[in-house]
Short mmCIF file of C-alpha atoms and ligand atoms in Angstrom, two decimals:
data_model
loop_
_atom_site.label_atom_id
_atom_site.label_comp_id
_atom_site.label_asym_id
_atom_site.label_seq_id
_atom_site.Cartn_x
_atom_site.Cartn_y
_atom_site.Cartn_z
CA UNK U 1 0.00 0.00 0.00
CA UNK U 2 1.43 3.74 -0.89
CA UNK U 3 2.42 5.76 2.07
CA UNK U 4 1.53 9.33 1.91
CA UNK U 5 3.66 11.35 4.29
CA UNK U 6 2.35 14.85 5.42
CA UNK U 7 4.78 17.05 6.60
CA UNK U 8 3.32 20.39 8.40
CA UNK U 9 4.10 23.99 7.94
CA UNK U 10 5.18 26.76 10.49
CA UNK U 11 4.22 27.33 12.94
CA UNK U 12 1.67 24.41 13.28
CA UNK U 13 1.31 20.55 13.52
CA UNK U 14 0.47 17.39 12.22
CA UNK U 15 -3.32 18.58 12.87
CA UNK U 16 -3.11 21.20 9.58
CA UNK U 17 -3.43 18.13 7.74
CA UNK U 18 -6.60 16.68 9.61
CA UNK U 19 -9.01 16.64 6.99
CA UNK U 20 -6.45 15.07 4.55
CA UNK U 21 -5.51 12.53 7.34
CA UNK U 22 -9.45 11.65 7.61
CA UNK U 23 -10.15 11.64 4.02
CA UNK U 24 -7.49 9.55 2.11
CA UNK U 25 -8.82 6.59 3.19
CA UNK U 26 -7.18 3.91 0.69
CA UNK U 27 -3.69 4.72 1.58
CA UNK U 28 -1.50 4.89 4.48
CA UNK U 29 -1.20 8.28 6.22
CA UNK U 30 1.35 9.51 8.21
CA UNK U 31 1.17 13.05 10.29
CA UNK U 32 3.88 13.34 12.34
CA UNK U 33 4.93 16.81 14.56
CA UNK U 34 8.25 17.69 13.51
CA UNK U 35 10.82 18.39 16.54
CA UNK U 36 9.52 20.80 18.84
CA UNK U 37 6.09 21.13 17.24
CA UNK U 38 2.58 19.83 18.78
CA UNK U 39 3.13 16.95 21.06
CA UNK U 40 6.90 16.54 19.82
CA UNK U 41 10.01 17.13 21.95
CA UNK U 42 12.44 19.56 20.56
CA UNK U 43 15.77 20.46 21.80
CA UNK U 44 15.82 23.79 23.31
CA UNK U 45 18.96 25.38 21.23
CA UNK U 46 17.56 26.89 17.93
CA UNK U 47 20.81 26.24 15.63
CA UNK U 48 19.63 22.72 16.88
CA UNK U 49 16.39 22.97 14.18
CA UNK U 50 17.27 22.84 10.87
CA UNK U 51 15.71 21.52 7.83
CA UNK U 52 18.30 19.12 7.27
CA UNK U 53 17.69 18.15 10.76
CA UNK U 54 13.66 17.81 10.11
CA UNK U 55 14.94 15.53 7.01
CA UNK U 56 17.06 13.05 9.05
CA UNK U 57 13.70 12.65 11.71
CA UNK U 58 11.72 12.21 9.07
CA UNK U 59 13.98 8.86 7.30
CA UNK U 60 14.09 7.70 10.68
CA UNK U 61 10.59 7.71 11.19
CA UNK U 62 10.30 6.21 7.59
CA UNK U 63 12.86 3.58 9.08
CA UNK U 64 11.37 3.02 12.21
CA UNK U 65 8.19 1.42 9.95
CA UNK U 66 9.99 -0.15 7.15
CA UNK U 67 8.75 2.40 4.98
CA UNK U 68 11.27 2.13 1.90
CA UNK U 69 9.33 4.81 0.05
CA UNK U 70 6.78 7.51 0.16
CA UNK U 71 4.95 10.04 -1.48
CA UNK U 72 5.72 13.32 0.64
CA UNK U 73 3.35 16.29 1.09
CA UNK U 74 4.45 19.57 2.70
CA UNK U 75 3.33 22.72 2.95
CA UNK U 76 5.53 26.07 2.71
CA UNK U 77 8.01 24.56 5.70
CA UNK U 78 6.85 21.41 4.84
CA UNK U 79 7.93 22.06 1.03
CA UNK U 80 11.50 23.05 2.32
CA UNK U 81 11.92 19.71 3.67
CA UNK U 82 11.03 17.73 0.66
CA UNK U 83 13.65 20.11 -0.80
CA UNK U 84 15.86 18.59 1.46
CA UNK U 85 15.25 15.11 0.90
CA UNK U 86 14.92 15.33 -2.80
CA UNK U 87 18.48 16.28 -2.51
CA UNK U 88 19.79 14.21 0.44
CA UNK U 89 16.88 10.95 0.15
CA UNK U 90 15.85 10.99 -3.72
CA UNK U 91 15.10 7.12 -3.55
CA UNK U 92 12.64 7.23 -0.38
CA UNK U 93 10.88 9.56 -2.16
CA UNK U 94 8.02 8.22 -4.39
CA UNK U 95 5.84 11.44 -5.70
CA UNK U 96 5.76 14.83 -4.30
CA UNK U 97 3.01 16.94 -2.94
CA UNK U 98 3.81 20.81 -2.96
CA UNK U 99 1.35 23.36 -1.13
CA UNK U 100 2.01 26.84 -0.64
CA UNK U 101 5.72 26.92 -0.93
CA UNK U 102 9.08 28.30 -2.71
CA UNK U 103 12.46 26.76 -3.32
CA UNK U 104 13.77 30.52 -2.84
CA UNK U 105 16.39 30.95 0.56
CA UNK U 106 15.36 33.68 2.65
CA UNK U 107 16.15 37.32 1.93
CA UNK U 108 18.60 39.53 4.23
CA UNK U 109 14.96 41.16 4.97
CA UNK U 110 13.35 38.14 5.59
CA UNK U 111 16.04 36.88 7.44
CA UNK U 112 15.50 39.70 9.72
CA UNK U 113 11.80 39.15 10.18
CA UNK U 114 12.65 35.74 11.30
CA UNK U 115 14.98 37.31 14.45
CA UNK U 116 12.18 39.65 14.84
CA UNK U 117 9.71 37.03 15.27
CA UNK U 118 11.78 34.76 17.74
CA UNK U 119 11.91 37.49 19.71
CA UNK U 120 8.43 38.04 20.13
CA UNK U 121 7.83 34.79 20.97
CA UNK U 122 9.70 34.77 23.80
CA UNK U 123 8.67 38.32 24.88
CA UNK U 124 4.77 37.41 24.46
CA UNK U 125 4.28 33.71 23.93
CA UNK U 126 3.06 32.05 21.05
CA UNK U 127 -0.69 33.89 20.66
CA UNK U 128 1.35 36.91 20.16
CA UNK U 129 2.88 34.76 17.16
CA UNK U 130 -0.70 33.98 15.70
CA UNK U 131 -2.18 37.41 16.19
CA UNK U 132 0.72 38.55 14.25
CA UNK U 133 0.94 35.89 11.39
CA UNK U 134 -2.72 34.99 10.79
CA UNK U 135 -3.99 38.29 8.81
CA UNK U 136 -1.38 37.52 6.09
CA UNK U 137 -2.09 33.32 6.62
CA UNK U 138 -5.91 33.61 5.72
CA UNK U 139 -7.27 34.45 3.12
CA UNK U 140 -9.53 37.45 3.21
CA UNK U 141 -12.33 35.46 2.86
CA UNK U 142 -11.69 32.66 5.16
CA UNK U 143 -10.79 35.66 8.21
CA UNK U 144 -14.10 37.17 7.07
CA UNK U 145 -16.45 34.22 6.77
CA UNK U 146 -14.53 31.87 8.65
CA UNK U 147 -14.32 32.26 12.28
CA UNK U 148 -13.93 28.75 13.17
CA UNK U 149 -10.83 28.40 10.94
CA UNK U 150 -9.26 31.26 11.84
CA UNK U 151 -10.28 29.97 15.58
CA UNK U 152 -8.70 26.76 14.95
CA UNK U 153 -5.64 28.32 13.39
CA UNK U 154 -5.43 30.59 16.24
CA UNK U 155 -5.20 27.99 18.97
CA UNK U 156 -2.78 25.77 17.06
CA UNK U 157 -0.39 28.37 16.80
CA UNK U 158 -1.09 29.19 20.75
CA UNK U 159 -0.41 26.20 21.57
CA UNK U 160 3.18 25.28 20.09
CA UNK U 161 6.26 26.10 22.79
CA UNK U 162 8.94 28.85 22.21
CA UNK U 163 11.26 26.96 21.76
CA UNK U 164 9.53 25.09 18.82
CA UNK U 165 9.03 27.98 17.49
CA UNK U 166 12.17 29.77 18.09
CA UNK U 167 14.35 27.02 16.79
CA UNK U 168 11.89 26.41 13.39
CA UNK U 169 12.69 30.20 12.71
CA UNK U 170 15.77 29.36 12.84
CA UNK U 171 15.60 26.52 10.43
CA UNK U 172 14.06 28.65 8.03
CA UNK U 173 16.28 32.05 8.32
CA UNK U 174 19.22 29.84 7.76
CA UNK U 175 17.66 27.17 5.13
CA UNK U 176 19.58 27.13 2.00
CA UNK U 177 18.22 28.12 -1.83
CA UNK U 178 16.40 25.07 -3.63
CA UNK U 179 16.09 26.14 -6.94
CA UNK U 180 18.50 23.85 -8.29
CA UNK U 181 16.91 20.82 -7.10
CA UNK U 182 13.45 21.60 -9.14
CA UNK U 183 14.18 20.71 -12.59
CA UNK U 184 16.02 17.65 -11.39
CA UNK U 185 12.89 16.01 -9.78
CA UNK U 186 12.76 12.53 -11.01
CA UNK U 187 8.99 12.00 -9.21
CA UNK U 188 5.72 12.75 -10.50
CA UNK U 189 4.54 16.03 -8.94
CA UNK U 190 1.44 18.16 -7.56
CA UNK U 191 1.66 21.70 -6.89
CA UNK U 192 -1.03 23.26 -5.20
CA UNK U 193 -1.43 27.45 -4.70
CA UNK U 194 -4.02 29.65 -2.96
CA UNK U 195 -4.71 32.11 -5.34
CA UNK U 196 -5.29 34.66 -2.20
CA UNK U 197 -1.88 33.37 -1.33
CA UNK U 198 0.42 36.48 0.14
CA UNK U 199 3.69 34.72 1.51
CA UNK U 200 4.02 31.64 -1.33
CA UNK U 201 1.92 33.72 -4.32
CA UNK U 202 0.17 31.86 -6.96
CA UNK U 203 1.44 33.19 -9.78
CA UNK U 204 5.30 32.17 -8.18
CA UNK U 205 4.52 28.76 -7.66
CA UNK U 206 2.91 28.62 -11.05
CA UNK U 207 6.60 29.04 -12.30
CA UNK U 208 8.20 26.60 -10.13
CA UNK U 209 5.90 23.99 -11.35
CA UNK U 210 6.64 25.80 -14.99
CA UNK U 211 10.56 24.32 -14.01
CA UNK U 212 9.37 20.68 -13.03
CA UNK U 213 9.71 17.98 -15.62
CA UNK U 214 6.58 16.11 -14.41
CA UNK U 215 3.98 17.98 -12.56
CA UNK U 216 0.41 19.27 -12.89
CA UNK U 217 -0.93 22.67 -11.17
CA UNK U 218 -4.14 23.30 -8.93
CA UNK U 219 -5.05 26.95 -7.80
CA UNK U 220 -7.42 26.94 -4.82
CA UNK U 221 -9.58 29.01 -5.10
CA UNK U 222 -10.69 31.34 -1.90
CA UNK U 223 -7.95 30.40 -0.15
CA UNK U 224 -4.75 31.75 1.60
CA UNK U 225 -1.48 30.48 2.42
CA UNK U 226 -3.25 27.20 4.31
CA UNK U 227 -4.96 25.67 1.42
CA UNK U 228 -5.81 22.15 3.36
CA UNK U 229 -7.80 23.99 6.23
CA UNK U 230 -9.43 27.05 4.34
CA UNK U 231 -10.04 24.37 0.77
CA UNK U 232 -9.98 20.66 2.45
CA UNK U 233 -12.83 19.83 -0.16
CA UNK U 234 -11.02 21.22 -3.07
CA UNK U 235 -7.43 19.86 -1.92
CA UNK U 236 -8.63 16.59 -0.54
CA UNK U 237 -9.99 15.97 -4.12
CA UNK U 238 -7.05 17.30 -5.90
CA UNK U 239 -4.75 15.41 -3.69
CA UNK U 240 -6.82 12.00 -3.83
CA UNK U 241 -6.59 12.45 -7.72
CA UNK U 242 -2.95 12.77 -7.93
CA UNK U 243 -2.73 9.70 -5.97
CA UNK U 244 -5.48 7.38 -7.72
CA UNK U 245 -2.47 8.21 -11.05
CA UNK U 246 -0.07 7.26 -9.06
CA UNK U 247 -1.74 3.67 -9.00
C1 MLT G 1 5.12 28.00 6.68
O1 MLT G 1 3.89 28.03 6.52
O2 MLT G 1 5.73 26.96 6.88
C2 MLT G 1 5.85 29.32 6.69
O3 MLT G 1 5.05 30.30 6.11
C3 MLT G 1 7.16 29.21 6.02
C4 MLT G 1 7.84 30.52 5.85
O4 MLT G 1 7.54 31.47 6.60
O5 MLT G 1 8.73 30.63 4.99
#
């Protein structure tokens, strides 16, 4: 049976992906929390987080169930660590599933809204972290009409520690540039965009698939930079269709 392996964003958890995890029924589904996120332990030294370091948890995971290969699914953070082991892993990989993500390294700017951020979260705690992220996570629509997602988001964010968070900023400030690895994917391929999509826009990740060999597009409609929980119709059927191909 095909493995799908979900692999969350920041700054949330395995439960991002609940309606996919409750919908793919006919394959095997595994969620995990990456180090330090949700119910995972995480070491409490940020330059201990990086996605390399996300990469080697997840093959031992893999390992740890004598799962040879998978098809991975990440979003944004998520999509940095399928960068990672495209590059490091290419033969446990099986098919790739990108949402709302770039193969672009941070910016100097960037880079300094990541120190910013760490340092709110450990001035204000993590709410402070979701009252500053979700206006440009949501899609003006789903923060309009949408009160239980942007509930829901809310509280996931609330509840991750600091030091999750703290050490997956630094992951991503100091992540490296990916743009090499895209035309070299060897994998069938689904990218998926929120058209409403501020930090991973549409029309960007349009080009990145443009640069994969074998890949189709879907643009979600109504939704932001969290496609699966503002879309989970939409991307559960998009997602189940990719995989039926896959055989
Ligand atoms: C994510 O959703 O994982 C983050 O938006 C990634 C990022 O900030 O680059």
């Amino acid at each position: 049976m095909t493995t799908v392996l979900f692999i969350h964003g920041f700054p949330f958890d395995h439960l991002m992906w609940r309606h996919q995890v409750a919908a793919l029924s006919g394959w095997r589904v595994i969620a995990p929390d990456l180090r330090g996120a949700g119910a995972a332990l995480g070491p409490s030294a940020p330059d201990e987080y990086s996605m390399a370091g996300y990469a080697n948890d997840l093959i031992a995971l893999l390992d740890g169930m004598h799962v040879q290969q998978a098809v991975v699914c990440g979003l944004s953070m998520g999509g940095y660590i399928i960068f990672e082991l495209l590059r490091r892993f290419p033969e446990r990989v099986g098919a790739v599933i990108l949402c709302n993500t770039k193969a672009e390294a941070d910016t100097p700017d960037a880079k300094r809204g990541r120190d910013a951020l760490a340092a709110r979260a450990r001035r204000d705690g993590a709410l402070a972290v979701a009252d500053e992220m979700i206006p440009r996570l949501l899609s003006p629509a789903t923060q309009k009409q949408r009160p239980d997602v942007v509930r829901e988001v809310r509280e996931m964010i609330g509840r991750q520690s600091v030091t999750g968070v703290a050490g997956a900023l630094h992951a991503l400030r100091e992540r490296p540039d990916s743009t090499a690895v895209l035309d070299r994917i060897a994998v069938p391929t689904l990218v998926v965009a929120g058209d409403d999509d501020v930090i991973a826009p549409a029309n960007e990740m349009k080009q990145m698939a443009e640069v994969i060999p074998d890949t189709e597009f879907v643009l979600v409609r109504g939704a932001g930079h969290l496609t699966p929980l503002e879309q989970p119709l939409v991307v559960n059927a998009a997602v189940a269709a990719f995989l039926e191909k896959l055989g």
